[in-house]
Amino acid sequence: LDFGLGWGRITRFFARDIAPGSLLGVDPTEDILEVCRDSRIPAELARSEFLPETLPFDGVDLAYSFSVFTHISEGAADVCLDALHAALNPGGLLIVTIRPPAYLQLDPKMHGALAELGDPVEALKEPRYVFVPHDADGHPQEGSVAEGEMTYGDCVISLPFVRESWGDRFDLLDVHVTSEDIYQVAVTLRRR
């Protein structure tokens, strides 16, 4: 299951190795899903909500989410993790990408949050979810922003946060940094 399918670039790679009919993809933006359909992405595609209470698929053995948890608020992440947990089989794997602490220095939008941390090295040894929302104007989520709360932006999630706050639903199995994009750290989790 590709959660946050986007243009389907990762799903295309799986098509060579996964049995036909076994690839699934969800995204909250219908326009993106239409592009995927027009591009003949070899997966069963469905629209999800931005904050999905459930997903249109279940019985999933592997779900992945590239560059989704790098952009959503803590509350949105909890909602999405609950939905993914429900969709996964017991023992199923979830791979998400998160931003490393160094991203706070890279992105000028994060500099205010960085300053608030004081000593970021020490602060990020603790469970921290650092989120800076984007402006809702023109964003697909614009119409669903309740009471001015934007759940899309940029964030850095510390590994102690992953262990502590996601540990009731998932076991942390692996953390992998690639040289292709050091700001997309792959975290592999197993459903409890």
Short mmCIF file of C-alpha atoms in Angstrom, two decimals, residues 3-4 26-30 46-55 72-73 75-81 83 140-145 150-152:
data_model
loop_
_atom_site.label_atom_id
_atom_site.label_comp_id
_atom_site.label_asym_id
_atom_site.label_seq_id
_atom_site.Cartn_x
_atom_site.Cartn_y
_atom_site.Cartn_z
CA PHE A 3 0.05 5.82 1.46
CA GLY A 4 0.31 9.28 -0.09
CA VAL A 26 -4.21 6.03 -1.67
CA ASP A 27 -3.95 9.80 -1.85
CA PRO A 28 -6.24 12.59 -0.63
CA THR A 29 -6.00 14.57 -3.87
CA GLU A 30 -8.30 13.36 -6.64
CA ALA A 46 -8.51 5.07 -4.05
CA ARG A 47 -9.01 8.48 -2.49
CA SER A 48 -8.44 8.87 1.23
CA GLU A 49 -9.19 11.84 3.43
CA PHE A 50 -6.38 14.17 4.46
CA LEU A 51 -7.01 12.90 7.99
CA PRO A 52 -8.34 9.38 7.35
CA GLU A 53 -10.13 7.58 10.16
CA THR A 54 -10.00 4.47 7.98
CA LEU A 55 -8.43 3.49 4.69
CA ILE A 72 2.23 16.58 8.59
CA SER A 73 1.45 17.80 12.08
CA GLY A 75 -2.08 15.23 15.33
CA ALA A 76 -2.33 14.38 11.64
CA ALA A 77 0.45 11.80 12.02
CA ASP A 78 -1.44 10.11 14.86
CA VAL A 79 -4.63 9.91 12.79
CA CYS A 80 -2.73 8.53 9.79
CA LEU A 81 -0.83 6.01 11.91
CA ALA A 83 -5.56 4.26 9.98
CA PRO A 140 -5.47 21.28 -1.58
CA GLN A 141 -6.19 21.10 2.17
CA GLU A 142 -7.30 24.74 2.22
CA GLY A 143 -11.03 23.97 2.35
CA SER A 144 -10.66 21.49 5.20
CA VAL A 145 -8.59 23.65 7.53
CA MET A 150 -3.11 23.70 9.00
CA THR A 151 -1.89 20.10 9.30
CA TYR A 152 0.50 20.32 6.32
#
